[in-house]
Coordinates of C-alpha atoms in Angstrom, one line a residue:
X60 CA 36.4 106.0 99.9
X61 CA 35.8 103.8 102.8
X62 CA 33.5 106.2 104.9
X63 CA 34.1 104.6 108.6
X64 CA 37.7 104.8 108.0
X65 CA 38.4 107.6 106.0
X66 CA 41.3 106.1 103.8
X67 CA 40.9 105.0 100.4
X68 CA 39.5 101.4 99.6
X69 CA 43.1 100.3 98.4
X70 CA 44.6 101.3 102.0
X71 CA 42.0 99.5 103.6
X72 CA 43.0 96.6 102.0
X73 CA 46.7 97.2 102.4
X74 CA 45.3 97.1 106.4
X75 CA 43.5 94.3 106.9
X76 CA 47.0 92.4 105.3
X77 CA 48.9 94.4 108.0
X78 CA 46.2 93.1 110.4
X79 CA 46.3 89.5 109.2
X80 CA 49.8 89.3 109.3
X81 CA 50.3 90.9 112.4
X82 CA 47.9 88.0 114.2
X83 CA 49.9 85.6 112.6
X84 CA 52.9 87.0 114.0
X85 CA 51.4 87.5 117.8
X86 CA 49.5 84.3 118.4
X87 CA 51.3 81.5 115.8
X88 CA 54.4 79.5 117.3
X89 CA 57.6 80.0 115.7
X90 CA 57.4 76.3 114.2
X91 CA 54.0 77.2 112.4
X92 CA 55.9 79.0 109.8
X93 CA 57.8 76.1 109.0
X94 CA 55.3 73.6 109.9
X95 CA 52.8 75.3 107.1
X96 CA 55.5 74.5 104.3
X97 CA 54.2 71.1 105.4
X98 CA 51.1 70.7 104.9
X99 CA 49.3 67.8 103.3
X100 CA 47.7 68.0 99.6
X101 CA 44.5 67.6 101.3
X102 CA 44.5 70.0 103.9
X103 CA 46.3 72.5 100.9
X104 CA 42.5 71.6 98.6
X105 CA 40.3 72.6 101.5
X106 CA 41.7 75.9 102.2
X107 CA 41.6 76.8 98.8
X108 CA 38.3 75.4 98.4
X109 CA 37.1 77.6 101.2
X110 CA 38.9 80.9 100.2
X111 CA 37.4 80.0 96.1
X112 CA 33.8 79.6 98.0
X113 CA 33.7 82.6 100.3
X114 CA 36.0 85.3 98.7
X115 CA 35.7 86.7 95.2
X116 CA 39.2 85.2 94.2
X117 CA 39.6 82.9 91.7
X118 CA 41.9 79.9 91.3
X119 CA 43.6 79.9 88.3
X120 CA 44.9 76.5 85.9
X121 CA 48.1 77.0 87.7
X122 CA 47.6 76.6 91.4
X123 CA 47.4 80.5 91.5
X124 CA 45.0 83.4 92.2
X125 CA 44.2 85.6 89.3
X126 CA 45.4 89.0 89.3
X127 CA 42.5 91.5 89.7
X128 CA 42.3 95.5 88.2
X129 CA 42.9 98.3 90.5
X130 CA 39.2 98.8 89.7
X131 CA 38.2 95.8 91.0
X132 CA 39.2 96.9 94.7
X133 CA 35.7 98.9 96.0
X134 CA 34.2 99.1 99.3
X135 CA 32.1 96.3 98.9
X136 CA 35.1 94.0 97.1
X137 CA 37.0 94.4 100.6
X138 CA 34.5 94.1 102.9
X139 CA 33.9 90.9 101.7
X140 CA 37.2 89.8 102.1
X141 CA 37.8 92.1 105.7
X142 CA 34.8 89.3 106.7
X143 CA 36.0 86.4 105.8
X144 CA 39.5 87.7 107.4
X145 CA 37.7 87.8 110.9
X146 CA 35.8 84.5 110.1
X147 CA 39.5 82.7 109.8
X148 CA 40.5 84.3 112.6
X149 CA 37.6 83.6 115.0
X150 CA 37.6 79.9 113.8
X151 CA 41.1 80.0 114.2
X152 CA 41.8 78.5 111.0
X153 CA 45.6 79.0 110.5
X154 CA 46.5 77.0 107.4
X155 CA 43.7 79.1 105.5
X156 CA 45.1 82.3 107.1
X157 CA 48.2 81.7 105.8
X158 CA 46.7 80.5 102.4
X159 CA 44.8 83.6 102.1
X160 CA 47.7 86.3 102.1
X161 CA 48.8 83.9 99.8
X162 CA 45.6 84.8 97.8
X163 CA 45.6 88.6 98.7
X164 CA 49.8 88.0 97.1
X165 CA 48.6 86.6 94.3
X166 CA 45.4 88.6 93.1
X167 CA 47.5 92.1 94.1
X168 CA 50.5 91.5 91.7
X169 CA 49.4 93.8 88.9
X170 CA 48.4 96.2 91.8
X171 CA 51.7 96.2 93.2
X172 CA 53.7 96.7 90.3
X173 CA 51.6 100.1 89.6
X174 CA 52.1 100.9 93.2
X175 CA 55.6 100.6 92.8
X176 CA 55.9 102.8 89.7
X177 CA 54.1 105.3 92.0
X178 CA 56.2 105.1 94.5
X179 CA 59.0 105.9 92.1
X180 CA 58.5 109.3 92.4
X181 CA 61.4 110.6 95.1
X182 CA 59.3 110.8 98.4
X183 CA 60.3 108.2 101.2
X184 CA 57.7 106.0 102.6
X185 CA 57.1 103.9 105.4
X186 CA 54.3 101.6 103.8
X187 CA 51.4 101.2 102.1
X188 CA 49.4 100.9 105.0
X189 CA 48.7 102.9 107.4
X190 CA 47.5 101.4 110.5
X191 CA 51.7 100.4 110.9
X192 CA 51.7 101.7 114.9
X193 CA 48.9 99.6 115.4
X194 CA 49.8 96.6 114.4
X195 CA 53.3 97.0 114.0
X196 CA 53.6 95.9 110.7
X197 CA 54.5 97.5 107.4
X198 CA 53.5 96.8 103.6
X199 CA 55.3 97.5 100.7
X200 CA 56.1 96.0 97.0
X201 CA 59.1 93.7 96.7
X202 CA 61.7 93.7 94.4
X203 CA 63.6 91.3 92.9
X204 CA 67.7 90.7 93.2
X205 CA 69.3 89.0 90.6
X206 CA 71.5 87.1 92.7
X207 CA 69.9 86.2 95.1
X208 CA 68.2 82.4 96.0
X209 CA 64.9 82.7 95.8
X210 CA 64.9 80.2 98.9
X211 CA 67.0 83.0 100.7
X212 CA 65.5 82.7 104.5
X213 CA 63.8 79.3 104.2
X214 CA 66.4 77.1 105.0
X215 CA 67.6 79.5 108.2
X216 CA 64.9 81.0 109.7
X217 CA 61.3 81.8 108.4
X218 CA 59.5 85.3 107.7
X219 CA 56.2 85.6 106.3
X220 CA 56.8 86.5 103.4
X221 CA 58.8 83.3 102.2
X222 CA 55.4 82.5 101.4
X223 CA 54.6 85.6 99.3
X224 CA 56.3 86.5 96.1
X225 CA 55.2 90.0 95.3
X226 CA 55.1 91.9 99.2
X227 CA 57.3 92.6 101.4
X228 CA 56.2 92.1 105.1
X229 CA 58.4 94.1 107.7
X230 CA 58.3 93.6 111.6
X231 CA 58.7 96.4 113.9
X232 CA 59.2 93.8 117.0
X233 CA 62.4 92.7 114.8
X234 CA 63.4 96.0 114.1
X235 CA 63.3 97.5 117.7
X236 CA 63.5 101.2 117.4
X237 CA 64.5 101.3 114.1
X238 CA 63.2 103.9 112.0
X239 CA 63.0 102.7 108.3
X240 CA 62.5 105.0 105.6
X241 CA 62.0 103.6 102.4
X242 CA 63.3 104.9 98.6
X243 CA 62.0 103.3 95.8
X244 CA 64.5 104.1 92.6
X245 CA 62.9 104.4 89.4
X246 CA 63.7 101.8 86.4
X247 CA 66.0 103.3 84.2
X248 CA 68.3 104.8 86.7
X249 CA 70.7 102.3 86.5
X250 CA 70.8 101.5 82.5
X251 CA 73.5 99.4 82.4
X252 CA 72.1 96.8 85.1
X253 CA 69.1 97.5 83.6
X254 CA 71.0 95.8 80.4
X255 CA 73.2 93.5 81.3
X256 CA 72.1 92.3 84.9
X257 CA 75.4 93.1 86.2
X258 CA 76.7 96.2 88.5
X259 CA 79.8 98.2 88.2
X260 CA 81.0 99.5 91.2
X261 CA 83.8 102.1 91.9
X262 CA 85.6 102.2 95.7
X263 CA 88.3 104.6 96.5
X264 CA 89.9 105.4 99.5
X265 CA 90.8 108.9 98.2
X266 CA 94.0 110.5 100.5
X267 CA 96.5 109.2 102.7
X268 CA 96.5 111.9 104.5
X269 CA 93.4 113.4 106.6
X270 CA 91.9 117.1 106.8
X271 CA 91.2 117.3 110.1
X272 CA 92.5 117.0 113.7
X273 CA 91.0 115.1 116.8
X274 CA 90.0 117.1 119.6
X275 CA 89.5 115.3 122.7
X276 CA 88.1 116.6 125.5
X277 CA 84.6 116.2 128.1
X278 CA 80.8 115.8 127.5
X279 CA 79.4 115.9 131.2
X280 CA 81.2 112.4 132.9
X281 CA 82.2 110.9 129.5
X282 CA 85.2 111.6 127.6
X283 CA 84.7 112.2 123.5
X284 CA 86.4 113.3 120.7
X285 CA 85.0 115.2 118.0
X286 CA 86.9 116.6 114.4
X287 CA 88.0 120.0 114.0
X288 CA 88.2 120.1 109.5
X289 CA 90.9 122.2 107.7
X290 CA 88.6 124.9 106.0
X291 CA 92.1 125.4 103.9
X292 CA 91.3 122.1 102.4
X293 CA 87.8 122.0 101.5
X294 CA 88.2 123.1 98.1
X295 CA 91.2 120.7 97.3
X296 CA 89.5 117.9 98.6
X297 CA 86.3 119.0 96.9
X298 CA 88.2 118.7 93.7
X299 CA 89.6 115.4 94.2
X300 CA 86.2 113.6 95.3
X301 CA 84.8 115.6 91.8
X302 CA 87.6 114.0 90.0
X303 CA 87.5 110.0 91.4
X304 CA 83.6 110.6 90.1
X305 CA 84.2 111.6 86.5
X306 CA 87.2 109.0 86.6
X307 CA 84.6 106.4 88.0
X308 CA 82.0 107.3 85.0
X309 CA 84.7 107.2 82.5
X310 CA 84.8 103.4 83.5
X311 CA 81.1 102.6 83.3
X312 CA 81.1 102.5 86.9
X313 CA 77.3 103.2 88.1
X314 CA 78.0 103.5 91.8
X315 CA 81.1 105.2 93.6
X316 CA 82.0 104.9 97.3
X317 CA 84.5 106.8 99.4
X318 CA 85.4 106.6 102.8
X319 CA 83.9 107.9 106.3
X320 CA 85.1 111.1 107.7
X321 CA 87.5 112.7 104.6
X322 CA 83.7 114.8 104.2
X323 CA 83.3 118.8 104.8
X324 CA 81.4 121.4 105.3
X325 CA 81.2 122.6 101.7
X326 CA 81.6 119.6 99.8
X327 CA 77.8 118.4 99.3
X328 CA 76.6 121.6 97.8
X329 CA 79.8 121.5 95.5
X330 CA 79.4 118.2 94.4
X331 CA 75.5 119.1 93.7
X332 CA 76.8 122.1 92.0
X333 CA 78.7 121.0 89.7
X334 CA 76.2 118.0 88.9
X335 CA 74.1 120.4 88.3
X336 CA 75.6 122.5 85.9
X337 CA 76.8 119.4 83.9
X338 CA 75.0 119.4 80.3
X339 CA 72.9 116.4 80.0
X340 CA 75.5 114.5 77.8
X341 CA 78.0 115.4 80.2
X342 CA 75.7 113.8 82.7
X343 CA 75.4 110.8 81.2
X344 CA 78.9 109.9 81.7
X345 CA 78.4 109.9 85.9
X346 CA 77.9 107.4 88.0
X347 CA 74.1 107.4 88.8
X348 CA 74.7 106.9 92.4
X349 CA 77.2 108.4 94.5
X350 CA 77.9 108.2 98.0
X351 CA 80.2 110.7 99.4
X352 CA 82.9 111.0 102.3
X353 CA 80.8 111.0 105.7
X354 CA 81.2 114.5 107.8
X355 CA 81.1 114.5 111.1
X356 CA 79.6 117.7 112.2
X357 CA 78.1 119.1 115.5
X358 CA 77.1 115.3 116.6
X359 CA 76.5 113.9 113.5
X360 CA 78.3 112.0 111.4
X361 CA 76.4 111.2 107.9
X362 CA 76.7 110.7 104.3
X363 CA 74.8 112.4 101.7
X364 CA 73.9 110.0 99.0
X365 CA 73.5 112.2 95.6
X366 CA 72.2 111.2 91.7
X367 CA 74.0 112.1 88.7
X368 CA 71.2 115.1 88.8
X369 CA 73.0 116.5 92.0
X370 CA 69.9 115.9 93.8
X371 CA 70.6 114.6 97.2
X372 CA 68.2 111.4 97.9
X373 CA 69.2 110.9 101.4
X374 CA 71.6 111.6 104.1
X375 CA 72.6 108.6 106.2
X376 CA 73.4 109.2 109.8
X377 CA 76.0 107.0 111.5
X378 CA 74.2 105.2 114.2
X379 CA 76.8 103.6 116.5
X380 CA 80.1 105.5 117.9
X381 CA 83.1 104.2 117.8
X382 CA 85.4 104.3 120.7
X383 CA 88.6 105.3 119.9
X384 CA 91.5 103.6 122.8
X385 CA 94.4 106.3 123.6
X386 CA 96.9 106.1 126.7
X387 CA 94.6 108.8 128.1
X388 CA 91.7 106.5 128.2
X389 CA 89.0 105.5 125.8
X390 CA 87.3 108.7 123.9
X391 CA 83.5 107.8 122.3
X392 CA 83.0 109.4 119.4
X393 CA 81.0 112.4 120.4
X394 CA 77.6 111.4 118.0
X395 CA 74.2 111.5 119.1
X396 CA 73.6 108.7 116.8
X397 CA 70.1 108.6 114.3
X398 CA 68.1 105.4 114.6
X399 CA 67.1 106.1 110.7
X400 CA 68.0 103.9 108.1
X401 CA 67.4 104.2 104.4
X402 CA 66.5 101.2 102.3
X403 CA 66.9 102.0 98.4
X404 CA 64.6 99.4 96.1
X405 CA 65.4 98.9 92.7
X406 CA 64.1 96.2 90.6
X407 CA 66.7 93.6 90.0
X408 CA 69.0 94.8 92.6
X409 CA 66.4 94.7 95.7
X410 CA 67.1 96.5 98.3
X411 CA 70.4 98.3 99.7
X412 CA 71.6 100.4 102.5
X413 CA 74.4 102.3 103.6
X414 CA 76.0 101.4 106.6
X415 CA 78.9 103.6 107.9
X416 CA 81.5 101.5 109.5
X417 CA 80.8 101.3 113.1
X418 CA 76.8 100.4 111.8
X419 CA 78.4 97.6 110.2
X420 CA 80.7 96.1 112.5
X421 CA 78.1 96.2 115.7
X422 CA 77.0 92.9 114.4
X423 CA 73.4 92.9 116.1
X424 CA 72.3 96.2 114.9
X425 CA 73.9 95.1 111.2
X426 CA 71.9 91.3 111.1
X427 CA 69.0 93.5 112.4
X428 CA 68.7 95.7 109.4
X429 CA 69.9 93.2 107.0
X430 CA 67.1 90.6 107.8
X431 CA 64.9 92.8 108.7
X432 CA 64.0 94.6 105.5
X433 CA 66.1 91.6 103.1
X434 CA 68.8 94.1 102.6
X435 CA 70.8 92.3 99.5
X436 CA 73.3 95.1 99.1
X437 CA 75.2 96.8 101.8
X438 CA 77.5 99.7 101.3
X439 CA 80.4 100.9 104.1
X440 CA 82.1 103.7 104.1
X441 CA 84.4 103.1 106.5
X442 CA 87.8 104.9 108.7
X443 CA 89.5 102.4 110.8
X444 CA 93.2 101.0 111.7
X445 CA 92.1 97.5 109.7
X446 CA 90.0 95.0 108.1
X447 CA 90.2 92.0 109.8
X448 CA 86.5 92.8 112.1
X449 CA 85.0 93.6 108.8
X450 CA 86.2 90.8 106.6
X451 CA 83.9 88.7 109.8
X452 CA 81.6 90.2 109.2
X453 CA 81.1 89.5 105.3
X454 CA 80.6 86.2 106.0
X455 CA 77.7 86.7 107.7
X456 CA 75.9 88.6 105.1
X457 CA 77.4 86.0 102.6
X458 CA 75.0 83.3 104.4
X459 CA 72.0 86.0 103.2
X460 CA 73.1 86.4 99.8
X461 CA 73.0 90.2 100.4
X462 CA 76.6 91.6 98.6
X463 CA 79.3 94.3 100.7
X464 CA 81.3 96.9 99.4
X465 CA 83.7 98.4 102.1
X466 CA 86.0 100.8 101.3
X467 CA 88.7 101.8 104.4
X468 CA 90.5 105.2 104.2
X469 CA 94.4 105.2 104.1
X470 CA 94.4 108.0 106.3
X471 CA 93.3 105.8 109.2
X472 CA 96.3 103.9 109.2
X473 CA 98.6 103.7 112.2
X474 CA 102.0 104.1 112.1
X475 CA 103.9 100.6 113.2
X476 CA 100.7 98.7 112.1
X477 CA 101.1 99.2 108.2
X478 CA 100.6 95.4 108.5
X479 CA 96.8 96.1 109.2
X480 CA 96.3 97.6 105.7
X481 CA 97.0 94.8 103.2
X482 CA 93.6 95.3 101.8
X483 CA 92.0 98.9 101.8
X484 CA 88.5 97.7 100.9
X485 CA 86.3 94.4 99.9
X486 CA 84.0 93.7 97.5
X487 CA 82.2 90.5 99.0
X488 CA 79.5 89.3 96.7
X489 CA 77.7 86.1 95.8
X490 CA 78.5 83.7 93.2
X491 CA 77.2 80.6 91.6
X492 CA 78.5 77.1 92.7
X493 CA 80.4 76.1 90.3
X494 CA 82.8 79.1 90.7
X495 CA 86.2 79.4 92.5
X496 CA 85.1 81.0 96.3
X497 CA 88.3 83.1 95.5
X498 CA 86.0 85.0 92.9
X499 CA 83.4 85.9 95.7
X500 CA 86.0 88.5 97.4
X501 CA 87.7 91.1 95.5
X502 CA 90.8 92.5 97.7
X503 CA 91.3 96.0 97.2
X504 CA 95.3 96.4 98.0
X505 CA 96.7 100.0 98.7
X506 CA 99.4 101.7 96.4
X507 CA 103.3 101.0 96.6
X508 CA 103.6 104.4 97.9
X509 CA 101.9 104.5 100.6
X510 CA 104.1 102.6 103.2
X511 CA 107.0 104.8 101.9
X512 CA 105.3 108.3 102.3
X513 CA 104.8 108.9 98.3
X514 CA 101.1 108.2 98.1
X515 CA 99.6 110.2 94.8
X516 CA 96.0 109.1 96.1
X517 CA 94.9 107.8 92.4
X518 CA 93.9 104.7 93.7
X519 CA 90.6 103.8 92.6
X520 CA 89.0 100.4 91.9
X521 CA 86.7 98.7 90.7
X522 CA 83.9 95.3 90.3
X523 CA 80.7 93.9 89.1
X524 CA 78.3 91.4 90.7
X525 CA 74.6 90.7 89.6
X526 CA 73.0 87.9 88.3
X527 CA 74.0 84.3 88.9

């Protein structure tokens, strides 16, 4: 243990890389980041001449530092290099700043994959650090995606760690007041990616027809509108979401999305229920991720994101209202809103959120949690008169290599604008260049029956993306 600061050696050192990048971050232009990809052979010797000479790394045959034990990492291994780190900075020395959380990178990358594996244990974390509210950064391992550039942000704007292959560096001055709670999946939860590379997805939009009513009326000066559910319908409704998620398993499919709002009081704990008394063969055969109809209760509207355990692993709160126009005047949904987001890691896959419609479409908020934690999978559960706003908004995350899977309800379709609903949900992914860009969206059209009132809500479908 590090007596002056009472953490552990390990989070000391997790600190002073928190520390070092948060100087880089408050005193180097913009252009240094991309200015540093630049610099000379020369000037790339001498700093790691200097960090070989005054730091117990070692340069390996390869251009890289050698990985170091757990073990290795004492008090007296990282005072030496919390010296050195306030040497650089008093000299001001910024190419060998740079170089040397290139160094701490390298040398940590057995570390990091056994801090990873600990971190796959179902508790949420905010970093490895913990000097985050000082220096408003946050540590934590990276995973992988698939299919995803490795170049990803280099050519369009530049983060810290485009320089660092093995953490992730994430900026609370990007993030505003975002409140990121991290989940970090263990290997083996999705065995089919795991073997092939490749996700199977199932969307559904579930029922033409809503279990609810909208009740407008007055918050102080502002008019809202809030959701009164049919408790009549729980149970049916229950049993239809219970059966697109056994249909969805049957497939292979090792993620299922519904819809925003088609959610109730009851339907959580009977989803988890019946998980739960599944036998583990019967288990086997469910989607290991599930994401259920949001509910919007009290002033919340979330949705509860469940294993094939029937554990939940978080609830997502809807973050932005949407304002719905009437000839009465425009009604906010009546939301308090959550500024928490949960990021999921999983090697191969990287990282993925859910974003419930409106938290999609508010474009700033959305390119704010995207880029700010890498996102490379978004998923939107979504209840609104049309597509077009969302199909914009694909393209943007197309330009990050981060994939989308939207999935409307029909119930949110307006009579005389059936027009609206020639797709009922997207899957918008990344593909390789010598493909078709056809193959990068998959159109999810609605039944036959639903423009004619004969709707047996069986519609579900279903696509893959991973590696490319």
């Amino acid at each position: 243990m590090n007596m002056e600061m009472g953490i552990s050696d390990k989070t000391y050192l997790y600190n002073l890389i928190a520390k070092l990048c948060s100087h880089v971050t408050r005193t180097l232009t913009k252009n240094y980041l991309v200015r540093y990809s630049c610099i000379s052979e020369e000037e790339r010797q001498r700093v790691n001449t200097r960090i070989e000479k005054e730091t117990p790394f070692v340069l390996g045959s390869k251009g890289k530092f050698c990985p170091i034990a757990e073990a290795d990492i004492d008090e007296e291994y990282v005072k030496k290099l919390a010296g050195f780190s306030d040497l650089l900075k008093i000299a001001d020395d910024k190419n060998c700043i740079m170089r040397f959380l290139q160094a701490l990178d390298e040398s940590l990358a057995e570390v990091l994959i056994e801090e990873r594996k600990r971190l796959q244990n179902g508790r949420v974390t905010r970093g490895l650090n913990s000097n985050r509210k000082e220096t408003g950064i946050a540590i934590l391992p990276k995973c992988e995606c698939v299919w995803a550039r490795k170049s990803r942000e280099s050519f369009s704007y530049r983060r810290i760690d485009n320089y660092l292959k093995h953490l992730m560096i994430i900026e609370d001055r990007v993030l505003e007041d975002v409140e990121d709670r991290h989940i970090f999946i263990p290997k083996g939860f999705f065995p089919n990616f795991d073997a092939t590379s490749q996700m199977k997805i199932a969307a559904t939009p579930l029922n033409a027809k809503s279990s609810f009513d909208i009740r407008y009326h007055r918050n102080d000066d502002l008019q809202v509108f809030s959701l009164d559910y049919h408790e009549s319908a729980a149970a049916r409704d229950n049993e239809r979401v219970w059966e697109k998620i056994v249909q969805a398993g049957a497939e292979g499919a090792e993620l299922i999305a519904f819809p925003e709002m088609l959610g109730n009081a009851t339907m959580e704990y009977a989803i988890c229920r019946k998980l739960k008394n599944l036998s583990e063969q019967e288990r086997d055969q469910i989607p290991p991720m599930i994401v259920l109809p949001s509910y919007f209760s009290g002033t919340q509207n979330f949705s509860s994101i469940l294993d094939r355990a029937g554990n939940v692993l978080a609830r997502q709160f809807k973050q932005n209202p949407y304002v719905l126009k009437t000839r009465h005047g425009d009604f906010m949904e009546n939301i308090d809103g959550s500024n928490e987001i949960y990021i999921f890691h999983y090697e191969g896959i990287g990282r993925f959120a859910v974003l419930i419609c409106k938290d999609f479409l508010t474009t700033k908020h959305m390119e704010r949690i995207m880029r700010g934690f890498m996102l490379t999978l978004i998923i939107v559960p979504a209840y609104s008169t049309g597509s077009y706003d969302f199909k914009m908004s694909f393209d943007l995350c197309a330009h990050d290599y981060c994939n989308v899977v939207w999935i409307n309800s029909c119930a949110a379709m307006i009579p005389g604008k059936e027009s609206n609903f020639a797709f009922i949900g997207y899957v918008r992914k990344r593909i390789n260049r010598y493909q078709d860009e056809s193959e990068s969206m998959s159109e999810m059209k609605p039944c036959d029956g639903l423009l004619n009132g004969k709707c047996d809500g069986k519609c579900i479908y279903y696509d893959h993306f991973g590696t490319v």
